[in-house]
Short mmCIF file of C-alpha atoms and ligand atoms in Angstrom, two decimals:
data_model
loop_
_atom_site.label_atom_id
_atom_site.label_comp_id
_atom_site.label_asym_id
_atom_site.label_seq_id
_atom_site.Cartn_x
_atom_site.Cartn_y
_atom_site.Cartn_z
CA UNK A 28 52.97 62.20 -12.46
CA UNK A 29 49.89 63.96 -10.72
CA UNK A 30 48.61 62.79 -7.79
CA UNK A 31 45.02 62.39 -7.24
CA UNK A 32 42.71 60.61 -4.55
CA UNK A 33 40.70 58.32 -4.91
CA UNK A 34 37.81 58.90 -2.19
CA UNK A 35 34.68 61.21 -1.81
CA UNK A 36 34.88 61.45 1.83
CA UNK A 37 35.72 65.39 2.75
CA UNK A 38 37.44 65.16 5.18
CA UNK A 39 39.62 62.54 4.14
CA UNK A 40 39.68 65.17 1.14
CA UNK A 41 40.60 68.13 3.42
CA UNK A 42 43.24 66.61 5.00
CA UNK A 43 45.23 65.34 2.10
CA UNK A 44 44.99 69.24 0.21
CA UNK A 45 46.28 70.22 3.46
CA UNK A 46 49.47 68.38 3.70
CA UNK A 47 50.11 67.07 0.10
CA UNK A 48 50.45 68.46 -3.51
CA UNK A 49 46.80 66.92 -4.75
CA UNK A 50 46.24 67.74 -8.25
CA UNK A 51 42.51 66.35 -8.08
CA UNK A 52 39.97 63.60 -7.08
CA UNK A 53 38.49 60.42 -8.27
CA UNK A 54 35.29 58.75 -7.17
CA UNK A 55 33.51 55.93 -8.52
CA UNK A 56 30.03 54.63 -7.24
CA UNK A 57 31.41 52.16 -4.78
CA UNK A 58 33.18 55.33 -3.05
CA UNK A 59 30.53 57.45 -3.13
CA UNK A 60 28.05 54.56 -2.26
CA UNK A 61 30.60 54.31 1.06
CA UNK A 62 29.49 57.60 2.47
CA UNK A 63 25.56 57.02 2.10
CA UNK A 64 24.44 60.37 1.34
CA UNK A 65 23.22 61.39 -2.22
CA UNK A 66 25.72 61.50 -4.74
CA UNK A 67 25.67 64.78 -6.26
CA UNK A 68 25.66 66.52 -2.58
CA UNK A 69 29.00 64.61 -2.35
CA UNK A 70 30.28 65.87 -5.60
CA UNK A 71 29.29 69.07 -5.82
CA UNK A 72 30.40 69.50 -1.87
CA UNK A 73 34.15 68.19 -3.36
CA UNK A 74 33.87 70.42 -6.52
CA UNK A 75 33.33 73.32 -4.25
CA UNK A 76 36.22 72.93 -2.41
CA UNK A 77 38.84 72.16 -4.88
CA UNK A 78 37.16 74.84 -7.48
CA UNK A 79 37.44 74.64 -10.96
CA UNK A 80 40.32 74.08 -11.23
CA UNK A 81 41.06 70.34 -10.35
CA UNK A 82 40.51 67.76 -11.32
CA UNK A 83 37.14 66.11 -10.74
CA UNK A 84 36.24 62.41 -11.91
CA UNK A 85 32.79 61.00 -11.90
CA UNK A 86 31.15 58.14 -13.24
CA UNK A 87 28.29 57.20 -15.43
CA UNK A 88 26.05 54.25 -14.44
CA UNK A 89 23.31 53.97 -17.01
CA UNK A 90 24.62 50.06 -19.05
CA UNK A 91 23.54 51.45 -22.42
CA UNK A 92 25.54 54.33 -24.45
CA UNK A 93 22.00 56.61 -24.93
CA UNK A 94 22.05 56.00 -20.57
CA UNK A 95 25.35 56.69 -20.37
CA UNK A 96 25.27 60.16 -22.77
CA UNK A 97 22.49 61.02 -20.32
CA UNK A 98 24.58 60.31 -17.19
CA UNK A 99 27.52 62.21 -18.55
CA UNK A 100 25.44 65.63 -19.71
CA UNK A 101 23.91 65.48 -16.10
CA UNK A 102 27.37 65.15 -14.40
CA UNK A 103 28.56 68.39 -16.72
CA UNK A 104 25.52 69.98 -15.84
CA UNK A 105 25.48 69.83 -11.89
CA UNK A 106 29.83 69.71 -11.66
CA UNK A 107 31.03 71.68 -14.43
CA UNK A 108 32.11 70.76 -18.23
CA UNK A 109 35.60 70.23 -17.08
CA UNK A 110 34.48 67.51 -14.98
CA UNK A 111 36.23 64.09 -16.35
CA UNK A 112 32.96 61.45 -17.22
CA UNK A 113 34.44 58.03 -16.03
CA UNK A 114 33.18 55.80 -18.73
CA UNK A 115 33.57 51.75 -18.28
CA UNK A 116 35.77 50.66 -20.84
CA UNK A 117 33.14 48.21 -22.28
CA UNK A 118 31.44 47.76 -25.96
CA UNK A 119 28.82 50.33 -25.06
CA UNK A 120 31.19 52.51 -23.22
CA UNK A 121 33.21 53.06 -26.30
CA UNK A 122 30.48 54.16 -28.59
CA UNK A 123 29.61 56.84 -25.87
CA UNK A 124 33.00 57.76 -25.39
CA UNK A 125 33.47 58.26 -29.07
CA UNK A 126 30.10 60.97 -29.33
CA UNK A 127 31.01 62.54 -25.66
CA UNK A 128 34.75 63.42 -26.90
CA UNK A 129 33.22 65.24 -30.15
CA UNK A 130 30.74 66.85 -28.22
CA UNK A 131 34.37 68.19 -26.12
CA UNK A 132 33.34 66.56 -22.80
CA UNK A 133 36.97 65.06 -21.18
CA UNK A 134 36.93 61.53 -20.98
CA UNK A 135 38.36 59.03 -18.61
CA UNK A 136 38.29 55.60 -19.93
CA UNK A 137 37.22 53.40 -16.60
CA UNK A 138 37.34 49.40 -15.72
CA UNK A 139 40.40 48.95 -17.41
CA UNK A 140 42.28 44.74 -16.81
CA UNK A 141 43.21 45.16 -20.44
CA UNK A 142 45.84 47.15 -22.40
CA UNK A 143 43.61 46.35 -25.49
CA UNK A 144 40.90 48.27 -23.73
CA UNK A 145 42.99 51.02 -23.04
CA UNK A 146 43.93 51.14 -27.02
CA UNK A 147 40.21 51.05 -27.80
CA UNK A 148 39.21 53.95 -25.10
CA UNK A 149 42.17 56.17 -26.43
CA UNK A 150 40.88 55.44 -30.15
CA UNK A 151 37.04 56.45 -28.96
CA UNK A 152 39.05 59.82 -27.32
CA UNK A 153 38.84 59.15 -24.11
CA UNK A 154 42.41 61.17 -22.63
CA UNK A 155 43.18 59.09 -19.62
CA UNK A 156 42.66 55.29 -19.17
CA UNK A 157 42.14 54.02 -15.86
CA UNK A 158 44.07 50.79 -15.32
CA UNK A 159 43.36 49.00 -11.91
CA UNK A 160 46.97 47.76 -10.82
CA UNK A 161 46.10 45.93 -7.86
CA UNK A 162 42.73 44.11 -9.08
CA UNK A 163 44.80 43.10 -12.20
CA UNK A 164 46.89 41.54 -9.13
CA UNK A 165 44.53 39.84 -7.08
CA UNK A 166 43.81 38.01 -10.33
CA UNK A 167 47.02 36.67 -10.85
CA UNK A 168 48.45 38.93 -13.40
CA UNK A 169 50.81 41.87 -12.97
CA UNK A 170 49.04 45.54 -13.19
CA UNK A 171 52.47 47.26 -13.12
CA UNK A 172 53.16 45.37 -16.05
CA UNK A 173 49.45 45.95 -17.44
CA UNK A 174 50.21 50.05 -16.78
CA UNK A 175 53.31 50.18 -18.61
CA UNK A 176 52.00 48.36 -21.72
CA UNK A 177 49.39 50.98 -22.47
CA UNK A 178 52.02 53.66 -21.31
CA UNK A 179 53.92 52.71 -24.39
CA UNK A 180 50.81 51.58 -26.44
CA UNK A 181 50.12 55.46 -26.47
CA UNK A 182 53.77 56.46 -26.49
CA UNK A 183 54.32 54.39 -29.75
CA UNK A 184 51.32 54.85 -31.53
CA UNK A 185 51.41 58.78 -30.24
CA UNK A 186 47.78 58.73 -29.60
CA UNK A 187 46.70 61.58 -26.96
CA UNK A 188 46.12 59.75 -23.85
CA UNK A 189 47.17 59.02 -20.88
CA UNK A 190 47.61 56.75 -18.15
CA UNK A 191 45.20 57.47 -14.17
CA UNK A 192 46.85 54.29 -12.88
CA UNK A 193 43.94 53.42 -10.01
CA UNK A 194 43.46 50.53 -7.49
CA UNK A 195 46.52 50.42 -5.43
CA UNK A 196 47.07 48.68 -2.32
CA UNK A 197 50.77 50.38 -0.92
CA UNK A 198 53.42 52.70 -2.22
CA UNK A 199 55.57 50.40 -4.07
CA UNK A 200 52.76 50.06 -6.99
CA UNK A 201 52.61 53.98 -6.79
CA UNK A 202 56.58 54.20 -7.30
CA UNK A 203 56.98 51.67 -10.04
CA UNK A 204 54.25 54.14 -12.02
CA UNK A 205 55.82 57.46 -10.91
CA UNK A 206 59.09 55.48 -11.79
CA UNK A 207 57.80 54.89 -15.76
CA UNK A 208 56.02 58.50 -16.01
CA UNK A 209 52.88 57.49 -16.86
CA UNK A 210 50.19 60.61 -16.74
CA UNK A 211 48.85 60.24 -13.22
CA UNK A 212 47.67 58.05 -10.04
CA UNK A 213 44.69 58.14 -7.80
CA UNK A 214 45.34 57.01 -4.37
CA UNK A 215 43.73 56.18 -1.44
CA UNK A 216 44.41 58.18 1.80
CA UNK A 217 45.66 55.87 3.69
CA UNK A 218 48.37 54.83 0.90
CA UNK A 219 48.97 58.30 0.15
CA UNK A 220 49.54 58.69 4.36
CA UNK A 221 52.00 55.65 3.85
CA UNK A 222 54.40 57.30 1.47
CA UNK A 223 55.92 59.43 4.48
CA UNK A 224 54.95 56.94 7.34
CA UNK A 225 58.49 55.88 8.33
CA UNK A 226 59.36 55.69 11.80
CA UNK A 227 63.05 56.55 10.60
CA UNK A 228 61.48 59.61 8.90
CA UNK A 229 60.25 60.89 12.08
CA UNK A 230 62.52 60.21 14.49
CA UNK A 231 65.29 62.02 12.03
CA UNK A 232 62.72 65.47 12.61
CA UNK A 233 62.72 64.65 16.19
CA UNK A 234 66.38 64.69 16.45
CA UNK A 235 67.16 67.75 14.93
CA UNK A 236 63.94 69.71 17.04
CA UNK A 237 66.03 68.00 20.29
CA UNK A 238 69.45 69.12 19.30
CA UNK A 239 68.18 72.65 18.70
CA UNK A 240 66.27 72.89 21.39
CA UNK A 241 69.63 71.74 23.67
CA UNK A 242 71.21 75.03 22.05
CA UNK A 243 68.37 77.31 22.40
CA UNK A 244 65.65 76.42 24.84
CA UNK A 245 62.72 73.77 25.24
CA UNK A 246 60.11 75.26 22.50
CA UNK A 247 62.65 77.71 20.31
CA UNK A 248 62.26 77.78 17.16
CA UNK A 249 64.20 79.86 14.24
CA UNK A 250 61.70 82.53 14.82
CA UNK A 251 62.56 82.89 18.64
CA UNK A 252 66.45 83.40 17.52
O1 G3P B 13 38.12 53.97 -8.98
C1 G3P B 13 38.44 52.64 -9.25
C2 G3P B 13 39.60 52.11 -8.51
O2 G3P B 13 40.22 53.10 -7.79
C3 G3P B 13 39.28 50.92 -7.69
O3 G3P B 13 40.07 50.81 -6.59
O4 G3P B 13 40.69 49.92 -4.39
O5 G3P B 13 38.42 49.44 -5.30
O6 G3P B 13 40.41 48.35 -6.29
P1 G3P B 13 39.89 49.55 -5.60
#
């Protein structure tokens, strides 16, 4: 499963590349609305530092599919074509989605409650489908459950998609997914900061630094020795 996150903050950014194995990073116009300043400074600030290479995700706004074609050549123009065009997963969205895949722009299926949405966005070629676990929750229903029906919706139809599980609210969602393979998950920092905040975690480090350092010295390390 890769791990993305899901925030357009940079240094939020920053420090998750530092310490974790990020394969990329989602934003959606509530995030970058959050930091205030214009949104392609914000992009194009996060596209510089993670390069080419990873994985970008931006969305369109425009409500009509001409808008949204419109919104998605501008977003390959300023970021890149490999930039993924977060298209809402709506009647209008589809019928962009379907010219913006044959036109070979890569297409993330947005605003997905539904796995019948998901089905239409992989049909329109969108390659990843954006389910949102934990507002599929707060409504009552269960966005694991959501997640793993269009996992095998496009495992059993073998249609080339797959799932960015989004909108989680702790790590348990994020291991359930990672537990089921889907394709990948965008997290917030401060849920991707929870998978290793244990206090049993770090007082097992501390330990071991304190027994060495009984055999060694305050402050030796293995390089020291
Ligand atoms: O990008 C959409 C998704 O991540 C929404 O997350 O936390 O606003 O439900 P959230």
């Amino acid at each position: 499963m890769k791990l993305l996150i899901d925030h357009a903050d940079i240094g939020r950014i920053r420090k998750a590349y530092q310490y974790y194995p990020m394969d990329g990073v989602t934003t959606n116009p509530s995030i970058l609305a959050a930091t205030g300043r214009k949104p392609f400074d914000v992009l194009r600030e996060i596209r510089d530092f993670i390069g080419p290479e990873g994985e970008l995700h931006a969305q369109v706004i425009a409500r009509d599919k001409d808008g949204m074609i419109r919104d998605a050549h501008r977003i390959a123009e300023v970021l890149g074509m490999e930039t993924w065009v977060k298209i809402p997963s709506v009647p209008e969205g589809f019928a962009a989605m379907r010219e913006l895949s044959a036109e070979g722009l890569n297409i993330t299926a947005t605003a997905i409650y539904t796995p019948m949405q998901a089905y239409l966005a992989a049909k329109s070629g969108a390659k990843y489908a954006a389910v949102y676990v934990n507002r599929i929750d707060n409504m009552g229903f269960n966005g694991i459950g959501v997640a793993k029906e269009v996992h095998d919706i496009y495992r059993n139809n073998g249609m080339d998609a797959g799932l960015l599980c989004a909108s989680f609210k702790n790590s348990q969602q994020v291991l359930e997914l990672a537990k089921y393979g889907v394709k990948a998950a965008t997290v917030g920092p401060d849920v991707i900061e929870s998978f290793v905040k244990n206090a049993a975690i770090t007082s097992a480090v501390e330990d071991f630094i304190r027994d060495f350092e009984k055999l060694t010295g305050p402050g030796k390390t293995m390089s020291d020795c």
